[in-house]
PDB file of C-alpha atoms in Angstrom:
ATOM      1  CA  MET A  23      37.498  14.493 -33.513  1.00  0.00           C
ATOM      2  CA  ARG A  24      35.935  17.674 -32.089  1.00  0.00           C
ATOM      3  CA  ARG A  25      32.697  17.010 -34.035  1.00  0.00           C
ATOM      4  CA  PHE A  26      32.541  13.463 -32.562  1.00  0.00           C
ATOM      5  CA  ILE A  27      32.961  14.720 -28.974  1.00  0.00           C
ATOM      6  CA  ILE A  28      30.302  17.409 -29.425  1.00  0.00           C
ATOM      7  CA  SER A  29      27.892  14.886 -30.955  1.00  0.00           C
ATOM      8  CA  THR A  30      28.486  12.453 -28.079  1.00  0.00           C
ATOM      9  CA  LEU A  31      27.958  15.165 -25.471  1.00  0.00           C
ATOM     10  CA  LEU A  32      24.815  16.389 -27.214  1.00  0.00           C
ATOM     11  CA  ALA A  33      23.383  12.850 -27.370  1.00  0.00           C
ATOM     12  CA  GLY A  34      24.174  12.293 -23.703  1.00  0.00           C
ATOM     13  CA  CYS A  35      22.540  15.574 -22.717  1.00  0.00           C
ATOM     14  CA  LEU A  36      19.423  14.855 -24.750  1.00  0.00           C
ATOM     15  CA  SER A  37      18.951  11.418 -23.225  1.00  0.00           C
ATOM     16  CA  SER A  38      19.392  12.669 -19.662  1.00  0.00           C
ATOM     17  CA  CYS A  39      17.285  15.779 -20.265  1.00  0.00           C
ATOM     18  CA  THR A  40      14.354  13.758 -21.595  1.00  0.00           C
ATOM     19  CA  SER A  41      14.339  11.116 -18.871  1.00  0.00           C
ATOM     20  CA  ALA A  42      12.261  11.471 -15.726  1.00  0.00           C
ATOM     21  CA  PRO A  43      13.880  13.528 -12.976  1.00  0.00           C
ATOM     22  CA  PRO A  44      15.193  11.591  -9.986  1.00  0.00           C
ATOM     23  CA  SER A  45      12.798  11.325  -7.084  1.00  0.00           C
ATOM     24  CA  THR A  46      13.425  12.845  -3.708  1.00  0.00           C
ATOM     25  CA  PRO A  47      12.524  11.313  -0.355  1.00  0.00           C
ATOM     26  CA  GLY A  48       8.917  11.893   0.547  1.00  0.00           C
ATOM     27  CA  ASP A  49       7.693  12.546  -2.991  1.00  0.00           C
ATOM     28  CA  GLY A  50       5.622   9.354  -3.017  1.00  0.00           C
ATOM     29  CA  HIS A  51       8.041   7.464  -5.273  1.00  0.00           C
ATOM     30  CA  VAL A  52       8.375   3.799  -4.413  1.00  0.00           C
ATOM     31  CA  GLU A  53      11.773   2.273  -5.163  1.00  0.00           C
ATOM     32  CA  GLY A  54      11.739  -0.592  -7.630  1.00  0.00           C
ATOM     33  CA  PRO A  55      10.805  -1.242 -11.212  1.00  0.00           C
ATOM     34  CA  ALA A  56       7.314   0.290 -11.005  1.00  0.00           C
ATOM     35  CA  PRO A  57       5.165   2.093  -8.452  1.00  0.00           C
ATOM     36  CA  VAL A  58       3.271  -0.357  -6.264  1.00  0.00           C
ATOM     37  CA  ALA A  59      -0.091   1.250  -7.010  1.00  0.00           C
ATOM     38  CA  ALA A  60       0.445   0.503 -10.701  1.00  0.00           C
ATOM     39  CA  SER A  61       0.646  -3.198  -9.830  1.00  0.00           C
ATOM     40  CA  CYS A  62      -1.841  -3.171  -6.967  1.00  0.00           C
ATOM     41  CA  PRO A  63      -3.252  -6.674  -6.362  1.00  0.00           C
ATOM     42  CA  THR A  64      -6.857  -5.456  -6.401  1.00  0.00           C
ATOM     43  CA  GLN A  65      -8.141  -9.040  -6.540  1.00  0.00           C
ATOM     44  CA  LYS A  66      -7.121  -9.270  -2.854  1.00  0.00           C
ATOM     45  CA  ILE A  67      -8.922  -6.042  -1.892  1.00  0.00           C
ATOM     46  CA  ALA A  68     -12.711  -6.149  -1.336  1.00  0.00           C
ATOM     47  CA  PHE A  69     -13.187  -2.452  -2.210  1.00  0.00           C
ATOM     48  CA  THR A  70     -11.839   0.144  -4.600  1.00  0.00           C
ATOM     49  CA  ARG A  71      -9.853   3.277  -3.854  1.00  0.00           C
ATOM     50  CA  ASP A  72     -13.081   5.263  -4.350  1.00  0.00           C
ATOM     51  CA  THR A  73     -14.962   3.134  -1.765  1.00  0.00           C
ATOM     52  CA  GLY A  74     -12.020   2.578   0.587  1.00  0.00           C
ATOM     53  CA  CYS A  75     -13.573   4.630   3.392  1.00  0.00           C
ATOM     54  CA  VAL A  76     -17.065   3.131   3.172  1.00  0.00           C
ATOM     55  CA  ASN A  77     -16.703   1.216   6.445  1.00  0.00           C
ATOM     56  CA  ASP A  78     -16.833   1.625  10.219  1.00  0.00           C
ATOM     57  CA  GLY A  79     -13.437   3.301  10.526  1.00  0.00           C
ATOM     58  CA  SER A  80     -10.971   0.725   9.208  1.00  0.00           C
ATOM     59  CA  VAL A  81     -10.175  -2.061   6.806  1.00  0.00           C
ATOM     60  CA  GLU A  82      -8.780  -5.346   8.052  1.00  0.00           C
ATOM     61  CA  PHE A  83      -6.542  -8.253   7.180  1.00  0.00           C
ATOM     62  CA  CYS A  84      -4.890 -11.256   8.837  1.00  0.00           C
ATOM     63  CA  LEU A  85      -1.218 -11.948   9.463  1.00  0.00           C
ATOM     64  CA  PRO A  86       0.384 -15.118  10.794  1.00  0.00           C
ATOM     65  CA  THR A  87       0.631 -14.868  14.586  1.00  0.00           C
ATOM     66  CA  GLY A  88       4.175 -14.593  15.916  1.00  0.00           C
ATOM     67  CA  ASP A  89       5.893 -13.575  12.659  1.00  0.00           C
ATOM     68  CA  GLU A  90       7.615 -10.504  14.095  1.00  0.00           C
ATOM     69  CA  ALA A  91       9.678  -9.862  10.951  1.00  0.00           C
ATOM     70  CA  LEU A  92       6.534  -9.756   8.805  1.00  0.00           C
ATOM     71  CA  LEU A  93       4.746  -7.543  11.328  1.00  0.00           C
ATOM     72  CA  ALA A  94       7.730  -5.160  11.278  1.00  0.00           C
ATOM     73  CA  ARG A  95       7.539  -5.006   7.451  1.00  0.00           C
ATOM     74  CA  VAL A  96       3.826  -4.213   7.602  1.00  0.00           C
ATOM     75  CA  ARG A  97       4.384  -1.550  10.285  1.00  0.00           C
ATOM     76  CA  ASP A  98       7.051  -0.003   8.039  1.00  0.00           C
ATOM     77  CA  ILE A  99       4.355   0.280   5.355  1.00  0.00           C
ATOM     78  CA  ALA A 100       1.531   1.383   7.675  1.00  0.00           C
ATOM     79  CA  PRO A 101       2.637   2.379  11.191  1.00  0.00           C
ATOM     80  CA  ALA A 102      -0.939   3.087  12.354  1.00  0.00           C
ATOM     81  CA  ILE A 103      -2.208  -0.515  12.083  1.00  0.00           C
ATOM     82  CA  GLN A 104      -3.695  -1.978  15.263  1.00  0.00           C
ATOM     83  CA  ALA A 105      -4.078  -5.611  16.312  1.00  0.00           C
ATOM     84  CA  GLY A 106      -7.573  -6.917  16.947  1.00  0.00           C
ATOM     85  CA  SER A 107      -8.680  -9.767  19.170  1.00  0.00           C
ATOM     86  CA  SER A 108     -11.221 -11.596  17.011  1.00  0.00           C
ATOM     87  CA  ARG A 109     -11.572 -13.275  13.610  1.00  0.00           C
ATOM     88  CA  GLY A 110     -13.060 -10.076  12.209  1.00  0.00           C
ATOM     89  CA  ARG A 111     -14.619  -9.763   8.768  1.00  0.00           C
ATOM     90  CA  ALA A 112     -11.284 -10.988   7.396  1.00  0.00           C
ATOM     91  CA  ARG A 113     -12.034 -14.382   9.021  1.00  0.00           C
ATOM     92  CA  CYS A 114      -8.625 -14.836  10.627  1.00  0.00           C
ATOM     93  CA  ASP A 115      -7.786 -18.366  11.762  1.00  0.00           C
ATOM     94  CA  VAL A 116      -7.266 -17.583  15.459  1.00  0.00           C
ATOM     95  CA  PRO A 117      -4.833 -18.443  17.099  1.00  0.00           C
ATOM     96  CA  ALA A 118      -2.694 -19.121  13.985  1.00  0.00           C
ATOM     97  CA  GLU A 119      -3.498 -15.643  12.631  1.00  0.00           C
ATOM     98  CA  THR A 120      -3.993 -12.210  14.154  1.00  0.00           C
ATOM     99  CA  LEU A 121      -6.455  -9.612  12.903  1.00  0.00           C
ATOM    100  CA  TYR A 122      -5.004  -6.190  11.997  1.00  0.00           C
ATOM    101  CA  LEU A 123      -6.953  -2.998  11.387  1.00  0.00           C
ATOM    102  CA  PHE A 124      -5.797  -0.266   9.012  1.00  0.00           C
ATOM    103  CA  PRO A 125      -7.524   2.989  10.054  1.00  0.00           C
ATOM    104  CA  THR A 126      -9.662   4.967   7.619  1.00  0.00           C
ATOM    105  CA  GLY A 127     -10.016   8.278   9.403  1.00  0.00           C
ATOM    106  CA  ASP A 128      -9.535  11.892   8.382  1.00  0.00           C
ATOM    107  CA  ALA A 129      -5.846  11.398   7.538  1.00  0.00           C
ATOM    108  CA  GLU A 130      -6.550   8.460   5.206  1.00  0.00           C
ATOM    109  CA  CYS A 131      -9.842   9.527   3.600  1.00  0.00           C
ATOM    110  CA  VAL A 132     -10.770  12.327   1.213  1.00  0.00           C
ATOM    111  CA  ALA A 133     -14.162  12.512   2.979  1.00  0.00           C
ATOM    112  CA  ARG A 134     -16.119  10.458   5.492  1.00  0.00           C
ATOM    113  CA  HIS A 135     -17.285   7.318   3.670  1.00  0.00           C
ATOM    114  CA  GLY A 136     -15.442   8.560   0.574  1.00  0.00           C
ATOM    115  CA  ALA A 137     -12.270   7.638  -1.262  1.00  0.00           C
ATOM    116  CA  LEU A 138      -8.899   6.786   0.230  1.00  0.00           C
ATOM    117  CA  GLU A 139      -6.167   9.381  -0.134  1.00  0.00           C
ATOM    118  CA  ASP A 140      -3.474   8.339  -2.624  1.00  0.00           C
ATOM    119  CA  ALA A 141      -0.934   7.616   0.121  1.00  0.00           C
ATOM    120  CA  ALA A 142      -3.396   5.439   2.055  1.00  0.00           C
ATOM    121  CA  TRP A 143      -4.366   3.514  -1.106  1.00  0.00           C
ATOM    122  CA  ASP A 144      -0.665   2.948  -1.789  1.00  0.00           C
ATOM    123  CA  GLN A 145      -0.249   1.530   1.736  1.00  0.00           C
ATOM    124  CA  VAL A 146      -3.245  -0.795   1.260  1.00  0.00           C
ATOM    125  CA  CYS A 147      -1.819  -1.961  -2.083  1.00  0.00           C
ATOM    126  CA  ARG A 148       1.606  -2.596  -0.564  1.00  0.00           C
ATOM    127  CA  ILE A 149       0.060  -4.637   2.250  1.00  0.00           C
ATOM    128  CA  ALA A 150      -2.095  -6.598  -0.211  1.00  0.00           C
ATOM    129  CA  ALA A 151       1.033  -7.341  -2.271  1.00  0.00           C
ATOM    130  CA  LEU A 152       2.489  -9.368   0.601  1.00  0.00           C
ATOM    131  CA  PRO A 153       1.993 -13.086  -0.101  1.00  0.00           C
ATOM    132  CA  GLU A 154       0.965 -13.720   3.522  1.00  0.00           C
ATOM    133  CA  VAL A 155      -2.085 -11.424   3.175  1.00  0.00           C
ATOM    134  CA  ARG A 156      -5.086 -13.288   1.690  1.00  0.00           C
ATOM    135  CA  GLU A 157      -7.484 -10.345   1.499  1.00  0.00           C
ATOM    136  CA  ILE A 158      -8.247  -6.892   2.855  1.00  0.00           C
ATOM    137  CA  VAL A 159     -11.894  -6.208   3.687  1.00  0.00           C
ATOM    138  CA  PRO A 160     -13.918  -3.300   5.161  1.00  0.00           C
ATOM    139  CA  THR A 161     -14.605  -3.360   8.888  1.00  0.00           C
ATOM    140  CA  TRP A 162     -18.298  -3.459   9.847  1.00  0.00           C
ATOM    141  CA  TYR A 163     -19.298  -3.636  13.506  1.00  0.00           C
ATOM    142  CA  GLU A 164     -22.625  -5.172  14.424  1.00  0.00           C
TER     143      GLU A 164
END
């Protein structure tokens, strides 16, 4: 009996000791079956992580106008987004859709006109994963 208990305890310890440690808040772990970046819908993003800051200070996307619950979800992902007032490069269907700009400044970019920081890329991926978002494109002012 003692041998059985020791074997069971040893097996339990080995399985818990070899599994990944639990995440802590703020460590970049996204709850769910897999990190969002691993399943990033890149087909909806008109740039890569490495070229994410090659723009005029933001990337943009459209959201349905008046969907406050959706806007709250997006602001939970990326609090710094700002509403625009035109169709933008994302070609929003105004007035049914509103243009939103995700900033690509010093906090989001490794370097000016360089790559997006990991956290910023994760935010872009999470926004792109929303079914209401058709595409995310670089902002270019003319």
